[in-house]
PDB file of C-alpha atoms in Angstrom:
ATOM      1  CA  MET A   1      -0.076  -0.001  -0.076  1.00 87.00           C
ATOM      2  CA  ILE A   2       1.097   3.689  -0.739  1.00 94.00           C
ATOM      3  CA  LYS A   3      -0.279   7.179   0.238  1.00 95.00           C
ATOM      4  CA  ALA A   4       0.278  10.263  -1.453  1.00 96.00           C
ATOM      5  CA  GLN A   5       0.611  13.842   0.071  1.00 96.00           C
ATOM      6  CA  GLU A   6       0.461  17.204  -1.506  1.00 97.00           C
ATOM      7  CA  ILE A   7       3.432  19.422  -0.490  1.00 97.00           C
ATOM      8  CA  VAL A   8       4.965  22.543  -1.625  1.00 96.00           C
ATOM      9  CA  VAL A   9       8.428  22.738  -3.433  1.00 97.00           C
ATOM     10  CA  ASP A  10      10.033  26.070  -3.918  1.00 92.00           C
ATOM     11  CA  GLY A  11       6.496  27.555  -3.701  1.00 94.00           C
ATOM     12  CA  ARG A  12       4.779  25.358  -6.203  1.00 95.00           C
ATOM     13  CA  PRO A  13       2.780  22.229  -5.782  1.00 97.00           C
ATOM     14  CA  ALA A  14       4.214  18.839  -5.377  1.00 98.00           C
ATOM     15  CA  LEU A  15       3.340  15.124  -4.744  1.00 98.00           C
ATOM     16  CA  LEU A  16       5.151  12.811  -2.182  1.00 98.00           C
ATOM     17  CA  THR A  17       4.370   9.147  -2.408  1.00 98.00           C
ATOM     18  CA  VAL A  18       5.544   6.935   0.071  1.00 98.00           C
ATOM     19  CA  PRO A  19       4.797   3.380   1.583  1.00 96.00           C
ATOM     20  CA  THR A  20       2.245   2.980   4.205  1.00 95.00           C
ATOM     21  CA  GLU A  21       3.918  -0.278   5.385  1.00 90.00           C
ATOM     22  CA  GLY A  22       7.504  -0.679   6.111  1.00 88.00           C
ATOM     23  CA  PRO A  23      10.289   2.166   6.342  1.00 95.00           C
ATOM     24  CA  VAL A  24      11.191   4.483   3.456  1.00 97.00           C
ATOM     25  CA  ARG A  25      14.844   3.082   2.304  1.00 97.00           C
ATOM     26  CA  SER A  26      15.502   5.668  -0.377  1.00 98.00           C
ATOM     27  CA  GLY A  27      14.057   8.481  -2.501  1.00 98.00           C
ATOM     28  CA  VAL A  28      13.609   9.536  -6.121  1.00 98.00           C
ATOM     29  CA  VAL A  29      12.933  12.931  -7.434  1.00 98.00           C
ATOM     30  CA  ALA A  30      11.141  12.758 -10.971  1.00 98.00           C
ATOM     31  CA  LEU A  31      12.241  15.341 -13.617  1.00 98.00           C
ATOM     32  CA  HIS A  32      10.161  16.245 -16.592  1.00 97.00           C
ATOM     33  CA  GLY A  33      10.249  15.712 -20.197  1.00 94.00           C
ATOM     34  CA  SER A  34       9.812  19.033 -22.416  1.00 90.00           C
ATOM     35  CA  SER A  35       6.225  18.278 -23.092  1.00 86.00           C
ATOM     36  CA  SER A  36       4.775  19.161 -19.552  1.00 90.00           C
ATOM     37  CA  SER A  37       5.782  20.965 -16.502  1.00 92.00           C
ATOM     38  CA  SER A  38       2.841  19.351 -14.410  1.00 94.00           C
ATOM     39  CA  PHE A  39       3.539  17.420 -11.299  1.00 96.00           C
ATOM     40  CA  GLU A  40       0.783  15.207 -12.193  1.00 96.00           C
ATOM     41  CA  GLN A  41       1.246  13.135 -15.241  1.00 96.00           C
ATOM     42  CA  PRO A  42       1.113   9.450 -16.204  1.00 97.00           C
ATOM     43  CA  ILE A  43       4.569   8.746 -16.296  1.00 97.00           C
ATOM     44  CA  PHE A  44       5.197  10.192 -12.625  1.00 98.00           C
ATOM     45  CA  GLU A  45       2.077   8.295 -11.405  1.00 98.00           C
ATOM     46  CA  HIS A  46       3.608   4.924 -12.872  1.00 98.00           C
ATOM     47  CA  LEU A  47       6.991   5.706 -11.360  1.00 98.00           C
ATOM     48  CA  ALA A  48       5.235   6.259  -7.950  1.00 98.00           C
ATOM     49  CA  SER A  49       2.981   3.317  -7.970  1.00 98.00           C
ATOM     50  CA  THR A  50       5.835   0.873  -8.866  1.00 98.00           C
ATOM     51  CA  LEU A  51       8.580   2.233  -6.464  1.00 98.00           C
ATOM     52  CA  ALA A  52       6.531   3.404  -3.452  1.00 98.00           C
ATOM     53  CA  PRO A  53       5.573  -0.296  -2.541  1.00 97.00           C
ATOM     54  CA  LEU A  54       9.151  -1.122  -2.413  1.00 97.00           C
ATOM     55  CA  GLY A  55      10.162   1.599   0.218  1.00 97.00           C
ATOM     56  CA  VAL A  56      11.037   4.293  -2.186  1.00 98.00           C
ATOM     57  CA  ALA A  57       9.571   7.830  -1.537  1.00 98.00           C
ATOM     58  CA  VAL A  58       8.869   9.411  -4.990  1.00 98.00           C
ATOM     59  CA  LEU A  59       8.493  13.334  -5.281  1.00 98.00           C
ATOM     60  CA  ALA A  60       7.182  14.810  -8.381  1.00 98.00           C
ATOM     61  CA  PHE A  61       6.838  18.611  -8.449  1.00 97.00           C
ATOM     62  CA  GLU A  62       5.425  21.538 -10.675  1.00 96.00           C
ATOM     63  CA  ARG A  63       8.395  22.753 -12.819  1.00 94.00           C
ATOM     64  CA  ALA A  64       8.851  26.517 -12.596  1.00 91.00           C
ATOM     65  CA  PRO A  65       7.611  28.576 -15.656  1.00 85.00           C
ATOM     66  CA  TRP A  66      10.083  30.777 -17.819  1.00 78.00           C
ATOM     67  CA  PRO A  67       8.095  33.979 -18.269  1.00 71.00           C
ATOM     68  CA  TYR A  68      10.245  35.198 -21.214  1.00 64.00           C
ATOM     69  CA  ASP A  69       9.055  32.644 -23.800  1.00 57.00           C
ATOM     70  CA  ASP A  70       6.515  29.717 -24.001  1.00 50.00           C
ATOM     71  CA  VAL A  71       8.791  27.214 -25.807  1.00 58.00           C
ATOM     72  CA  ASP A  72      11.823  26.402 -23.732  1.00 78.00           C
ATOM     73  CA  ILE A  73      12.725  26.572 -20.202  1.00 90.00           C
ATOM     74  CA  PRO A  74      16.527  27.096 -19.637  1.00 92.00           C
ATOM     75  CA  PHE A  75      18.246  23.839 -18.107  1.00 95.00           C
ATOM     76  CA  GLY A  76      19.749  26.105 -15.409  1.00 94.00           C
ATOM     77  CA  VAL A  77      16.102  27.073 -14.276  1.00 94.00           C
ATOM     78  CA  GLN A  78      14.996  23.457 -14.200  1.00 96.00           C
ATOM     79  CA  THR A  79      18.111  22.508 -12.398  1.00 97.00           C
ATOM     80  CA  GLU A  80      17.397  25.077  -9.592  1.00 96.00           C
ATOM     81  CA  GLY A  81      13.931  23.194  -9.109  1.00 97.00           C
ATOM     82  CA  ALA A  82      15.357  19.795  -9.124  1.00 98.00           C
ATOM     83  CA  VAL A  83      17.772  20.776  -6.459  1.00 98.00           C
ATOM     84  CA  ALA A  84      15.055  22.343  -4.281  1.00 98.00           C
ATOM     85  CA  ALA A  85      12.853  19.112  -4.695  1.00 98.00           C
ATOM     86  CA  TYR A  86      15.998  16.917  -3.565  1.00 98.00           C
ATOM     87  CA  GLN A  87      16.439  19.095  -0.625  1.00 98.00           C
ATOM     88  CA  GLU A  88      12.839  19.069   0.178  1.00 98.00           C
ATOM     89  CA  LEU A  89      12.830  15.143  -0.112  1.00 98.00           C
ATOM     90  CA  LYS A  90      15.784  14.854   2.070  1.00 98.00           C
ATOM     91  CA  ALA A  91      14.162  17.040   4.696  1.00 97.00           C
ATOM     92  CA  HIS A  92      11.311  14.591   4.832  1.00 97.00           C
ATOM     93  CA  TYR A  93      13.553  11.387   4.804  1.00 97.00           C
ATOM     94  CA  ASP A  94      17.156  11.211   5.703  1.00 96.00           C
ATOM     95  CA  VAL A  95      17.647   8.374   3.124  1.00 98.00           C
ATOM     96  CA  PRO A  96      19.861   8.107  -0.129  1.00 98.00           C
ATOM     97  CA  VAL A  97      18.168  10.193  -2.872  1.00 98.00           C
ATOM     98  CA  GLY A  98      18.631  10.154  -6.411  1.00 98.00           C
ATOM     99  CA  PHE A  99      16.884  11.440  -9.595  1.00 98.00           C
ATOM    100  CA  TRP A 100      14.826   9.698 -12.270  1.00 98.00           C
ATOM    101  CA  GLY A 101      14.556  12.011 -15.463  1.00 98.00           C
ATOM    102  CA  VAL A 102      12.791  11.454 -18.903  1.00 98.00           C
ATOM    103  CA  SER A 103      14.091  12.882 -22.114  1.00 97.00           C
ATOM    104  CA  GLN A 104      15.011  16.400 -21.484  1.00 96.00           C
ATOM    105  CA  GLY A 105      14.897  15.681 -17.786  1.00 97.00           C
ATOM    106  CA  THR A 106      17.824  13.384 -18.197  1.00 98.00           C
ATOM    107  CA  TRP A 107      20.121  16.503 -18.834  1.00 98.00           C
ATOM    108  CA  VAL A 108      18.498  18.225 -15.886  1.00 98.00           C
ATOM    109  CA  ALA A 109      19.057  14.998 -13.640  1.00 98.00           C
ATOM    110  CA  ALA A 110      22.796  15.026 -14.432  1.00 98.00           C
ATOM    111  CA  LEU A 111      23.120  18.990 -13.995  1.00 98.00           C
ATOM    112  CA  ALA A 112      21.369  18.583 -10.228  1.00 98.00           C
ATOM    113  CA  ALA A 113      23.777  15.623  -9.583  1.00 98.00           C
ATOM    114  CA  GLN A 114      26.741  17.777 -10.617  1.00 97.00           C
ATOM    115  CA  GLN A 115      25.604  20.366  -8.001  1.00 97.00           C
ATOM    116  CA  LEU A 116      24.602  17.440  -5.225  1.00 98.00           C
ATOM    117  CA  PRO A 117      27.678  15.344  -4.611  1.00 96.00           C
ATOM    118  CA  ASP A 118      25.584  13.010  -2.468  1.00 97.00           C
ATOM    119  CA  THR A 119      23.198  12.205  -5.331  1.00 98.00           C
ATOM    120  CA  ALA A 120      22.589   8.571  -4.894  1.00 98.00           C
ATOM    121  CA  PHE A 121      21.938   7.470  -8.368  1.00 98.00           C
ATOM    122  CA  LEU A 122      20.467   8.659 -11.807  1.00 98.00           C
ATOM    123  CA  LEU A 123      17.790   6.751 -13.692  1.00 98.00           C
ATOM    124  CA  LEU A 124      17.686   8.155 -17.228  1.00 98.00           C
ATOM    125  CA  LEU A 125      14.833   7.271 -19.598  1.00 98.00           C
ATOM    126  CA  GLY A 126      15.530   8.283 -23.108  1.00 98.00           C
ATOM    127  CA  CYS A 127      18.851  10.010 -22.605  1.00 98.00           C
ATOM    128  CA  ALA A 128      20.698  11.623 -25.268  1.00 98.00           C
ATOM    129  CA  GLY A 129      24.454  11.728 -25.812  1.00 97.00           C
ATOM    130  CA  VAL A 130      24.258  14.430 -28.473  1.00 97.00           C
ATOM    131  CA  SER A 131      23.106  17.962 -28.304  1.00 96.00           C
ATOM    132  CA  PRO A 132      19.333  18.824 -28.576  1.00 95.00           C
ATOM    133  CA  ALA A 133      20.054  20.211 -32.272  1.00 95.00           C
ATOM    134  CA  GLU A 134      21.761  16.943 -33.059  1.00 96.00           C
ATOM    135  CA  GLN A 135      18.955  15.035 -31.403  1.00 96.00           C
ATOM    136  CA  MET A 136      16.314  16.625 -33.216  1.00 95.00           C
ATOM    137  CA  ARG A 137      18.298  16.241 -36.479  1.00 96.00           C
ATOM    138  CA  HIS A 138      18.599  12.540 -36.014  1.00 97.00           C
ATOM    139  CA  ALA A 139      14.589  12.382 -35.035  1.00 97.00           C
ATOM    140  CA  THR A 140      13.898  14.211 -38.188  1.00 97.00           C
ATOM    141  CA  GLU A 141      15.843  11.990 -40.443  1.00 97.00           C
ATOM    142  CA  LEU A 142      14.448   8.821 -38.990  1.00 97.00           C
ATOM    143  CA  SER A 143      11.092  10.271 -39.075  1.00 97.00           C
ATOM    144  CA  VAL A 144      11.383  10.890 -42.877  1.00 98.00           C
ATOM    145  CA  ARG A 145      12.768   7.571 -43.582  1.00 97.00           C
ATOM    146  CA  ARG A 146      10.155   5.443 -41.709  1.00 96.00           C
ATOM    147  CA  ALA A 147       7.549   7.385 -43.553  1.00 97.00           C
ATOM    148  CA  GLY A 148       9.094   5.812 -46.738  1.00 98.00           C
ATOM    149  CA  TYR A 149      10.764   8.668 -48.353  1.00 98.00           C
ATOM    150  CA  GLY A 150      14.096   8.636 -50.008  1.00 98.00           C
ATOM    151  CA  ASP A 151      17.482  10.454 -49.656  1.00 98.00           C
ATOM    152  CA  GLY A 152      16.087  13.473 -51.393  1.00 98.00           C
ATOM    153  CA  ALA A 153      13.432  13.999 -48.739  1.00 98.00           C
ATOM    154  CA  VAL A 154      15.653  13.356 -46.162  1.00 98.00           C
ATOM    155  CA  ALA A 155      18.048  16.011 -47.609  1.00 98.00           C
ATOM    156  CA  GLY A 156      15.229  18.605 -47.890  1.00 98.00           C
ATOM    157  CA  ALA A 157      14.013  17.863 -44.322  1.00 98.00           C
ATOM    158  CA  LEU A 158      17.513  18.213 -42.861  1.00 98.00           C
ATOM    159  CA  GLU A 159      18.180  21.381 -44.789  1.00 98.00           C
ATOM    160  CA  ILE A 160      15.196  22.968 -43.081  1.00 97.00           C
ATOM    161  CA  ARG A 161      16.189  21.605 -39.628  1.00 96.00           C
ATOM    162  CA  ASP A 162      19.940  23.129 -40.164  1.00 97.00           C
ATOM    163  CA  GLU A 163      18.863  26.437 -41.591  1.00 95.00           C
ATOM    164  CA  VAL A 164      16.273  27.112 -38.859  1.00 95.00           C
ATOM    165  CA  ALA A 165      18.762  25.912 -36.195  1.00 94.00           C
ATOM    166  CA  GLU A 166      21.304  28.387 -37.510  1.00 92.00           C
ATOM    167  CA  LEU A 167      18.611  31.186 -37.411  1.00 91.00           C
ATOM    168  CA  LEU A 168      17.904  30.435 -33.860  1.00 89.00           C
ATOM    169  CA  ARG A 169      21.454  30.479 -32.958  1.00 89.00           C
ATOM    170  CA  GLY A 170      21.524  33.909 -34.376  1.00 82.00           C
ATOM    171  CA  LYS A 171      18.430  34.838 -32.401  1.00 73.00           C
ATOM    172  CA  GLY A 172      20.278  33.713 -29.119  1.00 62.00           C
ATOM    173  CA  ARG A 173      22.982  36.205 -30.098  1.00 62.00           C
ATOM    174  CA  GLY A 174      20.438  39.002 -30.510  1.00 60.00           C
ATOM    175  CA  GLU A 175      21.179  39.205 -34.399  1.00 65.00           C
ATOM    176  CA  VAL A 176      17.960  38.252 -36.442  1.00 73.00           C
ATOM    177  CA  ALA A 177      15.500  40.763 -37.574  1.00 76.00           C
ATOM    178  CA  ARG A 178      12.280  39.761 -39.431  1.00 77.00           C
ATOM    179  CA  ASP A 179      13.624  41.768 -42.472  1.00 81.00           C
ATOM    180  CA  SER A 180      17.221  40.389 -42.147  1.00 86.00           C
ATOM    181  CA  ALA A 181      18.737  38.680 -45.127  1.00 87.00           C
ATOM    182  CA  GLU A 182      19.231  35.402 -43.144  1.00 89.00           C
ATOM    183  CA  ARG A 183      15.536  35.468 -41.841  1.00 91.00           C
ATOM    184  CA  VAL A 184      14.172  36.225 -45.412  1.00 92.00           C
ATOM    185  CA  ALA A 185      16.294  33.438 -46.758  1.00 94.00           C
ATOM    186  CA  VAL A 186      14.882  30.649 -44.261  1.00 94.00           C
ATOM    187  CA  ASP A 187      11.261  32.129 -44.750  1.00 94.00           C
ATOM    188  CA  GLU A 188      11.737  31.561 -48.463  1.00 96.00           C
ATOM    189  CA  LEU A 189      13.015  28.069 -47.993  1.00 97.00           C
ATOM    190  CA  LEU A 190       9.963  27.150 -45.877  1.00 97.00           C
ATOM    191  CA  GLN A 191       7.657  28.600 -48.153  1.00 96.00           C
ATOM    192  CA  ARG A 192       9.257  26.581 -51.086  1.00 97.00           C
ATOM    193  CA  GLN A 193       9.424  23.275 -49.367  1.00 97.00           C
ATOM    194  CA  SER A 194       5.909  23.610 -47.646  1.00 97.00           C
ATOM    195  CA  GLY A 195       4.243  21.791 -50.668  1.00 96.00           C
ATOM    196  CA  GLU A 196       6.327  18.822 -50.146  1.00 97.00           C
ATOM    197  CA  PRO A 197       4.478  15.729 -48.837  1.00 98.00           C
ATOM    198  CA  TRP A 198       7.204  15.172 -46.220  1.00 98.00           C
ATOM    199  CA  PHE A 199       7.336  18.765 -45.092  1.00 97.00           C
ATOM    200  CA  ASP A 200       5.310  18.307 -41.674  1.00 97.00           C
ATOM    201  CA  LEU A 201       7.837  15.487 -40.765  1.00 97.00           C
ATOM    202  CA  ALA A 202      10.517  18.321 -40.423  1.00 96.00           C
ATOM    203  CA  GLY A 203       8.748  19.515 -37.254  1.00 94.00           C
ATOM    204  CA  ILE A 204       8.904  23.173 -38.408  1.00 95.00           C
ATOM    205  CA  PRO A 205       6.078  25.641 -39.112  1.00 94.00           C
ATOM    206  CA  VAL A 206       5.751  27.227 -42.560  1.00 95.00           C
ATOM    207  CA  ASP A 207       5.538  30.818 -40.683  1.00 93.00           C
ATOM    208  CA  LEU A 208       8.069  31.111 -37.797  1.00 91.00           C
ATOM    209  CA  GLY A 209       6.190  34.221 -36.635  1.00 86.00           C
ATOM    210  CA  ASP A 210       7.304  37.677 -35.981  1.00 83.00           C
ATOM    211  CA  GLU A 211       9.170  36.849 -32.791  1.00 81.00           C
ATOM    212  CA  LEU A 212      11.453  33.866 -33.070  1.00 83.00           C
ATOM    213  CA  PRO A 213      11.678  31.493 -29.838  1.00 79.00           C
ATOM    214  CA  VAL A 214      15.165  31.020 -28.080  1.00 80.00           C
ATOM    215  CA  TRP A 215      16.338  27.716 -28.035  1.00 84.00           C
ATOM    216  CA  HIS A 216      18.505  28.203 -24.906  1.00 86.00           C
ATOM    217  CA  GLU A 217      20.220  24.698 -25.123  1.00 92.00           C
ATOM    218  CA  ILE A 218      20.473  24.169 -28.793  1.00 93.00           C
ATOM    219  CA  ASP A 219      24.166  23.238 -28.829  1.00 95.00           C
ATOM    220  CA  PHE A 220      24.302  21.916 -25.243  1.00 96.00           C
ATOM    221  CA  ALA A 221      27.325  19.649 -24.733  1.00 95.00           C
ATOM    222  CA  SER A 222      26.281  16.419 -23.091  1.00 96.00           C
ATOM    223  CA  GLU A 223      29.785  14.567 -22.854  1.00 97.00           C
ATOM    224  CA  PRO A 224      31.524  17.007 -20.403  1.00 97.00           C
ATOM    225  CA  LEU A 225      28.500  16.908 -18.151  1.00 98.00           C
ATOM    226  CA  TYR A 226      28.367  13.204 -18.011  1.00 98.00           C
ATOM    227  CA  ALA A 227      31.962  13.009 -17.368  1.00 98.00           C
ATOM    228  CA  THR A 228      31.254  14.721 -13.806  1.00 98.00           C
ATOM    229  CA  VAL A 229      28.674  12.127 -12.927  1.00 98.00           C
ATOM    230  CA  LYS A 230      30.230   9.828 -10.041  1.00 96.00           C
ATOM    231  CA  CYS A 231      27.000   8.074  -8.936  1.00 98.00           C
ATOM    232  CA  PRO A 232      25.417   4.847 -10.222  1.00 98.00           C
ATOM    233  CA  VAL A 233      23.609   5.411 -13.560  1.00 98.00           C
ATOM    234  CA  LEU A 234      21.224   3.414 -15.377  1.00 98.00           C
ATOM    235  CA  LEU A 235      20.435   4.243 -18.846  1.00 98.00           C
ATOM    236  CA  ILE A 236      17.092   3.065 -20.178  1.00 98.00           C
ATOM    237  CA  HIS A 237      16.076   3.132 -23.829  1.00 98.00           C
ATOM    238  CA  GLY A 238      13.350   1.798 -25.820  1.00 98.00           C
ATOM    239  CA  GLU A 239      14.478  -0.887 -28.449  1.00 98.00           C
ATOM    240  CA  ASP A 240      12.705   1.299 -30.982  1.00 97.00           C
ATOM    241  CA  GLU A 241      13.829   4.442 -30.001  1.00 97.00           C
ATOM    242  CA  ALA A 242      13.610   7.076 -32.690  1.00 95.00           C
ATOM    243  CA  ASN A 243      13.997  10.275 -31.125  1.00 95.00           C
ATOM    244  CA  LEU A 244      17.809   9.916 -30.339  1.00 96.00           C
ATOM    245  CA  PRO A 245      20.845   7.917 -31.678  1.00 97.00           C
ATOM    246  CA  VAL A 246      21.278   5.242 -28.867  1.00 98.00           C
ATOM    247  CA  PRO A 247      24.650   3.840 -29.983  1.00 97.00           C
ATOM    248  CA  GLU A 248      26.155   7.384 -30.008  1.00 97.00           C
ATOM    249  CA  THR A 249      24.745   7.960 -26.625  1.00 98.00           C
ATOM    250  CA  LEU A 250      26.006   4.778 -25.189  1.00 98.00           C
ATOM    251  CA  GLU A 251      29.596   5.541 -26.646  1.00 98.00           C
ATOM    252  CA  VAL A 252      29.414   9.295 -25.201  1.00 98.00           C
ATOM    253  CA  TRP A 253      28.619   7.683 -21.759  1.00 98.00           C
ATOM    254  CA  ARG A 254      31.494   5.013 -22.238  1.00 98.00           C
ATOM    255  CA  ARG A 255      33.933   7.968 -22.558  1.00 98.00           C
ATOM    256  CA  ALA A 256      32.512   9.966 -19.894  1.00 98.00           C
ATOM    257  CA  ALA A 257      32.513   7.066 -17.534  1.00 98.00           C
ATOM    258  CA  ALA A 258      36.040   6.240 -18.267  1.00 98.00           C
ATOM    259  CA  ALA A 259      37.039   9.979 -17.673  1.00 97.00           C
ATOM    260  CA  SER A 260      35.504  10.160 -14.418  1.00 97.00           C
ATOM    261  CA  GLY A 261      36.189   6.835 -13.267  1.00 98.00           C
ATOM    262  CA  ASN A 262      32.832   5.835 -12.960  1.00 98.00           C
ATOM    263  CA  THR A 263      32.458   2.063 -13.103  1.00 97.00           C
ATOM    264  CA  ARG A 264      28.828   1.995 -12.216  1.00 97.00           C
ATOM    265  CA  VAL A 265      26.981   3.009 -15.519  1.00 98.00           C
ATOM    266  CA  GLU A 266      24.585   0.450 -16.983  1.00 98.00           C
ATOM    267  CA  SER A 267      22.478   0.267 -19.910  1.00 98.00           C
ATOM    268  CA  VAL A 268      19.110  -1.613 -20.659  1.00 98.00           C
ATOM    269  CA  ARG A 269      16.713  -1.804 -23.527  1.00 98.00           C
ATOM    270  CA  ILE A 270      12.832  -1.796 -23.319  1.00 98.00           C
ATOM    271  CA  PRO A 271      11.457  -4.349 -25.763  1.00 97.00           C
ATOM    272  CA  GLY A 272       8.704  -3.200 -28.093  1.00 96.00           C
ATOM    273  CA  VAL A 273       8.784   0.593 -27.323  1.00 97.00           C
ATOM    274  CA  GLY A 274      10.362   3.649 -28.436  1.00 97.00           C
ATOM    275  CA  HIS A 275      10.865   6.924 -26.796  1.00 96.00           C
ATOM    276  CA  TRP A 276       7.847   6.635 -24.675  1.00 97.00           C
ATOM    277  CA  PRO A 277       7.851   3.312 -22.577  1.00 97.00           C
ATOM    278  CA  GLY A 278       4.408   2.330 -23.414  1.00 97.00           C
ATOM    279  CA  THR A 279       1.557   2.601 -26.019  1.00 96.00           C
ATOM    280  CA  PRO A 280       0.971   5.607 -28.100  1.00 93.00           C
ATOM    281  CA  ASP A 281      -1.820   7.047 -26.053  1.00 95.00           C
ATOM    282  CA  ARG A 282       0.647   7.521 -23.096  1.00 94.00           C
ATOM    283  CA  SER A 283      -1.777   6.162 -20.616  1.00 95.00           C
ATOM    284  CA  VAL A 284      -0.522   4.739 -17.362  1.00 96.00           C
ATOM    285  CA  GLU A 285      -2.187   1.499 -18.219  1.00 96.00           C
ATOM    286  CA  GLY A 286      -0.089   1.176 -21.370  1.00 97.00           C
ATOM    287  CA  ILE A 287       3.091   1.504 -19.940  1.00 98.00           C
ATOM    288  CA  SER A 288       5.338  -1.528 -20.536  1.00 98.00           C
ATOM    289  CA  GLU A 289       5.559  -4.241 -17.813  1.00 98.00           C
ATOM    290  CA  ASP A 290       9.214  -4.575 -19.049  1.00 98.00           C
ATOM    291  CA  TYR A 291       9.863  -1.233 -18.085  1.00 98.00           C
ATOM    292  CA  SER A 292       8.295  -1.629 -14.677  1.00 98.00           C
ATOM    293  CA  ALA A 293      10.187  -4.846 -14.105  1.00 98.00           C
ATOM    294  CA  ILE A 294      13.520  -2.929 -15.057  1.00 98.00           C
ATOM    295  CA  LEU A 295      12.664  -0.146 -12.162  1.00 98.00           C
ATOM    296  CA  ARG A 296      11.715  -2.860  -9.716  1.00 98.00           C
ATOM    297  CA  ASP A 297      14.959  -4.757 -10.292  1.00 97.00           C
ATOM    298  CA  TRP A 298      17.169  -1.805  -9.810  1.00 96.00           C
ATOM    299  CA  PHE A 299      15.579  -1.133  -6.267  1.00 95.00           C
ATOM    300  CA  THR A 300      15.309  -4.646  -5.085  1.00 94.00           C
ATOM    301  CA  ARG A 301      19.150  -5.728  -5.751  1.00 87.00           C
TER     302      ARG A 301
END
């Protein structure tokens, strides 16, 4: 049996789930993917219902908003929230505490561990070893190929990705205006390619709008960060992962672990799933039992 209690982390709502029988032996802070800042989401609910019966306190919290745009929350802001949640969980239970993160949250988990030397472990679901820009480039290419298109379509979609990414780099430097030559060239490219049947698979709108978003971590370097991680790490990827290059990611972690002397980095694959560890509806009920078993095995060794 488990029980859940609403608490507050850094002024925002959070949910702490613990066992009702037996002691709390360890704790986990759950970190968000890019798509939702809520403390109430199926992947967190599953994590709590799977781990709390094993004596693990699970803390999910509302991620802080970023008031300057509605697209991207800087990793530094997310890391501050993760550290605050870790400290809150430690205040409730003086037990080893680690981080579980999904997708974008895996970078935040490693950044938080960098600031918290006593971090007990990292459980990283859908972790990328390349930059966000490289990750999205990989996802675009695979999406176009899986839809049955050939090299020409792939080249066209990647040209869009690359040109927009470079434009956003300029935006980050404050250099891009709507009437600038760079912006006009990209707008013309998007208009020219918008009639192609594969265009939507590039994941870029035809009209970028008057005000470009800022992609704060577009070229974030994963490997130097991972080389600072000293605690046990479990890398979890779906066998059908399409959002990021798994072999390259595992090689980055191998080099990073060699550099840091961390001999406790493991990798597992979840059969039959991709980036999300379950059915496409993203329901709690559809989450893979193989994934659940991976979590239970980690905490019952």
